[in-house]
Amino acid sequence: MGAANLPCFSSLFGVFPLQNNAPNKFLPFSSILSKPLYRFNRICCGVPESGIQQNPSTSRPSSSKNRMEDYNLAMKKMMRNPYEYHHELGMNYTVIADNLIVGSQPQKPEDINFLKEEEGVAYILNLQQDKDVEYWGIDLQSIIERCKELGIHHMRQPAKDFDPDSLRTGLPKAVSLLEWAISKGKGKVYVHCTAGLGRAPAVAIAYLYWFCGMNLNTAYEALTSKRPCGPSKRAIRGATYDLSKNDPWKEPFESLPDNAFEDIADWERNLIRDRVRALRRT
């Protein structure tokens, strides 16, 4: 099944930055891997350690450095990957395509200004739980208010950090929100979790897989070749299984081989799309 008729991506791997008024052209994903790759783009707009609010009711470490060390240790242990998050460097992100950006958490309202002015972001999909935001001392309400002021649609679909089962459960609704935002064609969608290395890229990869005619491995490579990260492929396979084999007599996912649901038939993809789109109403 071709992807040219889907609101996927245009001019996928061009030179950064993209022009906000660039024409919207949709290309088949067969051309993805032959084009130049985007750079990894870091915006140094971090909050200094002295400016991070402390909340004595939480169990987080007392310093920004300790918070980052503990977070990165947990990420390495739970996700078994070498990637790290450096909060002090500010928000960082990667432009995946003309209408999709994957990145880390915005830390202050000025980050929202930047996303609007420099990238033409019209939607933000936040995958963090409240405790994630509190851990880093982020004033989420001020960020949401700035989104309202700038006409950015802010959405939340929380998933537990470092938890593939929580991610698997939440992927269909998160992809539903992403697909809806992209289909509107009003601007880029910024998908983020905390570090932009697990939950957010998983949602983007699942979207590529389910809606853009790619198999899982191709979708995974398309994103991670531009933004090095280690989202749970098993969580995406599990969510694919849940959506395409939603019947009481199905074989348990846990008993299937490790490569199960890395690809799907056209009828399964159509079924998944219908079920994901139906979640918009829930």
mmCIF file of C-alpha atoms in Angstrom:
data_model
loop_
_atom_site.group_PDB
_atom_site.id
_atom_site.type_symbol
_atom_site.label_atom_id
_atom_site.label_comp_id
_atom_site.label_asym_id
_atom_site.label_seq_id
_atom_site.Cartn_x
_atom_site.Cartn_y
_atom_site.Cartn_z
ATOM 1 C CA MET A 1 0.000 0.000 0.000
ATOM 2 C CA GLY A 2 1.472 3.356 -0.989
ATOM 3 C CA ALA A 3 1.773 6.282 1.364
ATOM 4 C CA ALA A 4 1.421 9.102 -1.143
ATOM 5 C CA ASN A 5 -2.267 9.684 -0.329
ATOM 6 C CA LEU A 6 -1.694 9.862 3.400
ATOM 7 C CA PRO A 7 -0.911 13.053 5.345
ATOM 8 C CA CYS A 8 2.512 11.743 6.242
ATOM 9 C CA PHE A 9 5.562 13.818 5.416
ATOM 10 C CA SER A 10 7.006 15.918 2.657
ATOM 11 C CA SER A 11 10.579 16.794 1.716
ATOM 12 C CA LEU A 12 11.620 14.552 4.552
ATOM 13 C CA PHE A 13 15.324 14.957 4.948
ATOM 14 C CA GLY A 14 16.193 18.368 3.648
ATOM 15 C CA VAL A 15 18.392 21.092 5.067
ATOM 16 C CA PHE A 16 17.513 22.481 8.496
ATOM 17 C CA PRO A 17 15.830 24.800 9.240
ATOM 18 C CA LEU A 18 12.720 24.297 7.158
ATOM 19 C CA GLN A 19 10.928 27.321 5.839
ATOM 20 C CA ASN A 20 7.649 27.741 7.688
ATOM 21 C CA ASN A 21 5.867 28.737 4.473
ATOM 22 C CA ALA A 22 7.199 25.827 2.454
ATOM 23 C CA PRO A 23 4.615 24.117 0.229
ATOM 24 C CA ASN A 24 3.081 20.941 1.607
ATOM 25 C CA LYS A 25 4.116 18.055 -0.637
ATOM 26 C CA PHE A 26 3.567 14.419 0.222
ATOM 27 C CA LEU A 27 6.209 11.925 -0.847
ATOM 28 C CA PRO A 28 6.102 8.136 -0.664
ATOM 29 C CA PHE A 29 8.276 6.714 2.070
ATOM 30 C CA SER A 30 10.253 4.636 -0.397
ATOM 31 C CA SER A 31 12.383 7.756 -0.884
ATOM 32 C CA ILE A 32 13.176 8.301 2.793
ATOM 33 C CA LEU A 33 16.467 6.550 3.305
ATOM 34 C CA SER A 34 18.041 7.855 0.113
ATOM 35 C CA LYS A 35 17.868 11.500 1.176
ATOM 36 C CA PRO A 36 20.232 13.506 3.415
ATOM 37 C CA LEU A 37 19.528 13.324 7.121
ATOM 38 C CA TYR A 38 18.493 16.115 9.414
ATOM 39 C CA ARG A 39 20.939 17.295 12.010
ATOM 40 C CA PHE A 40 20.227 16.779 15.686
ATOM 41 C CA ASN A 41 19.270 20.264 16.811
ATOM 42 C CA ARG A 42 19.880 21.466 20.365
ATOM 43 C CA ILE A 43 18.523 24.720 21.713
ATOM 44 C CA CYS A 44 20.531 25.960 24.683
ATOM 45 C CA CYS A 45 17.786 27.614 26.658
ATOM 46 C CA GLY A 46 18.012 25.671 29.896
ATOM 47 C CA VAL A 47 17.019 26.901 33.315
ATOM 48 C CA PRO A 48 20.050 27.435 35.581
ATOM 49 C CA GLU A 49 20.260 25.215 38.620
ATOM 50 C CA SER A 50 19.516 28.116 40.939
ATOM 51 C CA GLY A 51 16.273 28.748 39.063
ATOM 52 C CA ILE A 52 14.822 25.259 39.475
ATOM 53 C CA GLN A 53 12.164 25.204 42.147
ATOM 54 C CA GLN A 54 12.511 22.675 44.928
ATOM 55 C CA ASN A 55 9.473 20.810 46.206
ATOM 56 C CA PRO A 56 10.084 19.215 49.594
ATOM 57 C CA SER A 57 7.022 17.011 49.187
ATOM 58 C CA THR A 58 8.719 15.032 46.423
ATOM 59 C CA SER A 59 11.461 12.450 46.766
ATOM 60 C CA ARG A 60 13.607 13.836 43.956
ATOM 61 C CA PRO A 61 17.286 14.588 44.634
ATOM 62 C CA SER A 62 18.253 18.022 45.937
ATOM 63 C CA SER A 63 20.318 19.220 42.993
ATOM 64 C CA SER A 64 19.902 19.430 39.252
ATOM 65 C CA LYS A 65 23.080 17.397 38.742
ATOM 66 C CA ASN A 66 21.844 14.587 40.997
ATOM 67 C CA ARG A 67 18.458 14.601 39.290
ATOM 68 C CA MET A 68 20.104 14.130 35.903
ATOM 69 C CA GLU A 69 22.465 11.431 37.175
ATOM 70 C CA ASP A 70 19.637 9.461 38.772
ATOM 71 C CA TYR A 71 17.441 9.873 35.707
ATOM 72 C CA ASN A 72 20.150 8.718 33.311
ATOM 73 C CA LEU A 73 21.028 5.748 35.525
ATOM 74 C CA ALA A 74 17.375 4.716 35.542
ATOM 75 C CA MET A 75 17.167 5.122 31.774
ATOM 76 C CA LYS A 76 20.235 2.952 31.209
ATOM 77 C CA LYS A 77 18.947 0.290 33.592
ATOM 78 C CA MET A 78 15.358 0.142 32.374
ATOM 79 C CA MET A 79 15.856 0.822 28.662
ATOM 80 C CA ARG A 80 19.294 -0.784 28.289
ATOM 81 C CA ASN A 81 20.627 1.985 26.088
ATOM 82 C CA PRO A 82 23.567 4.402 26.332
ATOM 83 C CA TYR A 83 21.634 7.616 25.753
ATOM 84 C CA GLU A 84 21.540 10.453 28.265
ATOM 85 C CA TYR A 85 19.411 13.508 28.984
ATOM 86 C CA HIS A 86 21.110 16.791 29.883
ATOM 87 C CA HIS A 87 18.459 19.036 31.341
ATOM 88 C CA GLU A 88 20.862 21.936 31.883
ATOM 89 C CA LEU A 89 21.368 22.321 28.119
ATOM 90 C CA GLY A 90 17.720 23.171 27.599
ATOM 91 C CA MET A 91 15.100 21.837 25.258
ATOM 92 C CA ASN A 92 16.450 19.749 22.382
ATOM 93 C CA TYR A 93 14.627 18.298 19.431
ATOM 94 C CA THR A 94 14.925 16.740 16.003
ATOM 95 C CA VAL A 95 12.855 17.677 12.971
ATOM 96 C CA ILE A 96 11.693 14.328 11.635
ATOM 97 C CA ALA A 97 9.692 15.742 8.730
ATOM 98 C CA ASP A 98 7.869 18.834 7.536
ATOM 99 C CA ASN A 99 5.046 18.251 9.997
ATOM 100 C CA LEU A 100 6.631 16.273 12.843
ATOM 101 C CA ILE A 101 9.210 17.113 15.517
ATOM 102 C CA VAL A 102 10.322 14.824 18.344
ATOM 103 C CA GLY A 103 12.088 16.301 21.332
ATOM 104 C CA SER A 104 12.545 16.812 25.036
ATOM 105 C CA GLN A 105 10.283 18.682 27.422
ATOM 106 C CA PRO A 106 9.854 22.432 26.974
ATOM 107 C CA GLN A 107 11.231 23.937 30.163
ATOM 108 C CA LYS A 108 9.726 27.428 30.121
ATOM 109 C CA PRO A 109 7.266 29.578 28.142
ATOM 110 C CA GLU A 110 10.082 30.994 26.026
ATOM 111 C CA ASP A 111 10.595 27.516 24.574
ATOM 112 C CA ILE A 112 7.023 27.650 23.290
ATOM 113 C CA ASN A 113 7.732 31.015 21.672
ATOM 114 C CA PHE A 114 10.724 29.469 19.919
ATOM 115 C CA LEU A 115 8.773 26.459 18.652
ATOM 116 C CA LYS A 116 6.060 28.724 17.283
ATOM 117 C CA GLU A 117 8.314 31.346 15.711
ATOM 118 C CA GLU A 118 11.170 29.185 14.416
ATOM 119 C CA GLU A 119 9.424 25.906 13.584
ATOM 120 C CA GLY A 120 5.796 26.815 12.998
ATOM 121 C CA VAL A 121 4.552 24.412 15.660
ATOM 122 C CA ALA A 122 0.756 24.361 15.934
ATOM 123 C CA TYR A 123 0.285 21.313 18.176
ATOM 124 C CA ILE A 124 2.150 19.909 21.161
ATOM 125 C CA LEU A 125 1.637 16.335 22.359
ATOM 126 C CA ASN A 126 2.964 15.846 25.900
ATOM 127 C CA LEU A 127 3.468 12.243 27.066
ATOM 128 C CA GLN A 128 4.689 13.059 30.584
ATOM 129 C CA GLN A 129 2.975 12.153 33.809
ATOM 130 C CA ASP A 130 2.476 14.871 36.422
ATOM 131 C CA LYS A 131 5.257 13.401 38.543
ATOM 132 C CA ASP A 132 7.712 13.768 35.636
ATOM 133 C CA VAL A 133 6.960 17.470 35.397
ATOM 134 C CA GLU A 134 7.248 17.913 39.171
ATOM 135 C CA TYR A 135 10.552 16.036 39.288
ATOM 136 C CA TRP A 136 12.188 18.578 37.003
ATOM 137 C CA GLY A 137 10.527 21.613 38.563
ATOM 138 C CA ILE A 138 8.719 22.596 35.364
ATOM 139 C CA ASP A 139 5.863 25.097 35.617
ATOM 140 C CA LEU A 140 3.570 23.259 33.223
ATOM 141 C CA GLN A 141 0.671 25.645 33.706
ATOM 142 C CA SER A 142 2.718 28.588 32.445
ATOM 143 C CA ILE A 143 3.657 26.548 29.379
ATOM 144 C CA ILE A 144 0.019 25.643 28.704
ATOM 145 C CA GLU A 145 -0.974 29.286 29.103
ATOM 146 C CA ARG A 146 1.667 30.370 26.615
ATOM 147 C CA CYS A 147 0.365 27.762 24.174
ATOM 148 C CA LYS A 148 -3.109 29.282 24.476
ATOM 149 C CA GLU A 149 -1.735 32.777 23.906
ATOM 150 C CA LEU A 150 0.043 31.662 20.735
ATOM 151 C CA GLY A 151 -2.790 29.515 19.394
ATOM 152 C CA ILE A 152 -0.942 26.228 19.912
ATOM 153 C CA HIS A 153 -3.138 23.237 20.718
ATOM 154 C CA HIS A 154 -1.617 21.501 23.771
ATOM 155 C CA MET A 155 -2.513 17.827 24.276
ATOM 156 C CA ARG A 156 -1.567 15.336 26.980
ATOM 157 C CA GLN A 157 -1.509 11.540 26.864
ATOM 158 C CA PRO A 158 0.589 10.440 29.853
ATOM 159 C CA ALA A 159 2.583 7.207 29.869
ATOM 160 C CA LYS A 160 4.837 5.982 32.653
ATOM 161 C CA ASP A 161 8.521 6.593 32.005
ATOM 162 C CA PHE A 162 10.725 3.509 31.470
ATOM 163 C CA ASP A 163 7.620 1.254 31.430
ATOM 164 C CA PRO A 164 7.068 -0.626 28.135
ATOM 165 C CA ASP A 165 3.691 -1.962 29.300
ATOM 166 C CA SER A 166 2.389 1.528 30.035
ATOM 167 C CA LEU A 167 3.732 2.690 26.687
ATOM 168 C CA ARG A 168 2.104 -0.232 24.893
ATOM 169 C CA THR A 169 -1.256 0.594 26.483
ATOM 170 C CA GLY A 170 -1.035 4.302 25.719
ATOM 171 C CA LEU A 171 0.336 4.155 22.173
ATOM 172 C CA PRO A 172 -2.996 3.828 20.321
ATOM 173 C CA LYS A 173 -4.520 6.946 21.908
ATOM 174 C CA ALA A 174 -1.278 8.920 21.583
ATOM 175 C CA VAL A 175 -0.985 8.021 17.893
ATOM 176 C CA SER A 176 -4.652 8.919 17.477
ATOM 177 C CA LEU A 177 -3.921 12.436 18.737
ATOM 178 C CA LEU A 178 -0.805 12.715 16.569
ATOM 179 C CA GLU A 179 -2.581 11.513 13.438
ATOM 180 C CA TRP A 180 -5.462 13.934 14.071
ATOM 181 C CA ALA A 181 -3.093 16.882 14.492
ATOM 182 C CA ILE A 182 -1.099 16.017 11.367
ATOM 183 C CA SER A 183 -4.296 15.559 9.348
ATOM 184 C CA LYS A 184 -5.326 19.145 10.141
ATOM 185 C CA GLY A 185 -2.318 20.463 8.208
ATOM 186 C CA LYS A 186 -2.124 23.688 10.231
ATOM 187 C CA GLY A 187 1.494 23.375 11.325
ATOM 188 C CA LYS A 188 4.083 21.063 12.820
ATOM 189 C CA VAL A 189 3.341 18.721 15.706
ATOM 190 C CA TYR A 190 5.880 18.686 18.548
ATOM 191 C CA VAL A 191 5.826 15.334 20.362
ATOM 192 C CA HIS A 192 7.748 15.183 23.621
ATOM 193 C CA CYS A 193 8.230 13.220 26.801
ATOM 194 C CA THR A 194 10.970 14.133 29.277
ATOM 195 C CA ALA A 195 14.160 13.421 27.356
ATOM 196 C CA GLY A 196 12.612 12.712 23.963
ATOM 197 C CA LEU A 197 14.420 9.374 23.856
ATOM 198 C CA GLY A 198 11.748 6.813 24.750
ATOM 199 C CA ARG A 199 8.034 7.569 24.796
ATOM 200 C CA ALA A 200 7.953 10.397 22.233
ATOM 201 C CA PRO A 201 9.976 8.632 19.520
ATOM 202 C CA ALA A 202 7.937 5.463 20.106
ATOM 203 C CA VAL A 203 4.735 7.362 19.332
ATOM 204 C CA ALA A 204 6.267 8.839 16.182
ATOM 205 C CA ILE A 205 7.556 5.437 15.045
ATOM 206 C CA ALA A 206 4.166 3.820 15.642
ATOM 207 C CA TYR A 207 2.581 6.549 13.526
ATOM 208 C CA LEU A 208 5.041 5.903 10.693
ATOM 209 C CA TYR A 209 4.354 2.180 10.945
ATOM 210 C CA TRP A 210 0.582 2.296 11.114
ATOM 211 C CA PHE A 211 -0.213 5.258 8.882
ATOM 212 C CA CYS A 212 2.643 5.671 6.418
ATOM 213 C CA GLY A 213 3.013 2.263 4.803
ATOM 214 C CA MET A 214 6.276 1.302 6.511
ATOM 215 C CA ASN A 215 7.143 -1.850 8.407
ATOM 216 C CA LEU A 216 8.350 -1.440 11.972
ATOM 217 C CA ASN A 217 12.056 -1.848 11.276
ATOM 218 C CA THR A 218 11.997 0.725 8.481
ATOM 219 C CA ALA A 219 10.043 3.184 10.619
ATOM 220 C CA TYR A 220 12.405 2.617 13.535
ATOM 221 C CA GLU A 221 15.474 3.210 11.387
ATOM 222 C CA ALA A 222 13.915 6.263 9.734
ATOM 223 C CA LEU A 223 13.584 7.986 13.108
ATOM 224 C CA THR A 224 16.601 6.713 15.033
ATOM 225 C CA SER A 225 18.957 7.490 12.146
ATOM 226 C CA LYS A 226 18.093 11.140 12.736
ATOM 227 C CA ARG A 227 17.535 11.172 16.483
ATOM 228 C CA PRO A 228 19.681 8.515 18.186
ATOM 229 C CA CYS A 229 17.475 6.934 20.844
ATOM 230 C CA GLY A 230 16.216 3.583 22.054
ATOM 231 C CA PRO A 231 12.405 3.438 22.253
ATOM 232 C CA SER A 232 10.874 0.059 23.039
ATOM 233 C CA LYS A 233 10.252 -1.843 19.839
ATOM 234 C CA ARG A 234 8.474 -4.524 21.865
ATOM 235 C CA ALA A 235 5.953 -1.967 23.140
ATOM 236 C CA ILE A 236 5.164 -0.942 19.564
ATOM 237 C CA ARG A 237 4.828 -4.574 18.464
ATOM 238 C CA GLY A 238 2.561 -5.229 21.437
ATOM 239 C CA ALA A 239 0.316 -2.284 20.639
ATOM 240 C CA THR A 240 0.163 -3.420 17.013
ATOM 241 C CA TYR A 241 -0.892 -6.872 18.179
ATOM 242 C CA ASP A 242 -3.540 -5.405 20.498
ATOM 243 C CA LEU A 243 -5.086 -3.363 17.698
ATOM 244 C CA SER A 244 -4.955 -5.921 14.902
ATOM 245 C CA LYS A 245 -5.806 -9.061 16.857
ATOM 246 C CA ASN A 246 -8.475 -7.808 19.215
ATOM 247 C CA ASP A 247 -10.386 -11.044 19.706
ATOM 248 C CA PRO A 248 -10.830 -13.398 22.700
ATOM 249 C CA TRP A 249 -9.172 -16.448 21.118
ATOM 250 C CA LYS A 250 -5.942 -14.841 19.990
ATOM 251 C CA GLU A 251 -2.607 -16.339 20.971
ATOM 252 C CA PRO A 252 -0.979 -14.416 23.861
ATOM 253 C CA PHE A 253 1.521 -11.835 22.642
ATOM 254 C CA GLU A 254 4.092 -13.050 25.164
ATOM 255 C CA SER A 255 4.193 -16.461 23.475
ATOM 256 C CA LEU A 256 4.948 -15.046 20.028
ATOM 257 C CA PRO A 257 8.463 -14.835 18.517
ATOM 258 C CA ASP A 258 10.545 -11.698 18.989
ATOM 259 C CA ASN A 259 9.882 -10.495 15.455
ATOM 260 C CA ALA A 260 6.109 -10.934 15.600
ATOM 261 C CA PHE A 261 4.148 -7.935 14.305
ATOM 262 C CA GLU A 262 7.172 -6.195 12.843
ATOM 263 C CA ASP A 263 5.097 -6.111 9.675
ATOM 264 C CA ILE A 264 1.387 -6.351 8.953
ATOM 265 C CA ALA A 265 -0.874 -7.093 6.009
ATOM 266 C CA ASP A 266 -2.794 -4.311 4.293
ATOM 267 C CA TRP A 267 -6.071 -5.399 5.863
ATOM 268 C CA GLU A 268 -4.477 -5.306 9.312
ATOM 269 C CA ARG A 269 -3.101 -1.815 8.693
ATOM 270 C CA ASN A 270 -6.528 -0.620 7.582
ATOM 271 C CA LEU A 271 -8.088 -2.156 10.686
ATOM 272 C CA ILE A 272 -5.502 -0.478 12.910
ATOM 273 C CA ARG A 273 -6.093 2.894 11.268
ATOM 274 C CA ASP A 274 -9.844 2.616 11.782
ATOM 275 C CA ARG A 275 -9.442 1.645 15.418
ATOM 276 C CA VAL A 276 -6.889 4.361 16.127
ATOM 277 C CA ARG A 277 -9.025 7.047 14.498
ATOM 278 C CA ALA A 278 -12.038 5.851 16.484
ATOM 279 C CA LEU A 279 -10.140 6.695 19.672
ATOM 280 C CA ARG A 280 -10.458 10.401 18.845
ATOM 281 C CA ARG A 281 -13.992 10.205 20.201
ATOM 282 C CA THR A 282 -12.933 8.722 23.558
#
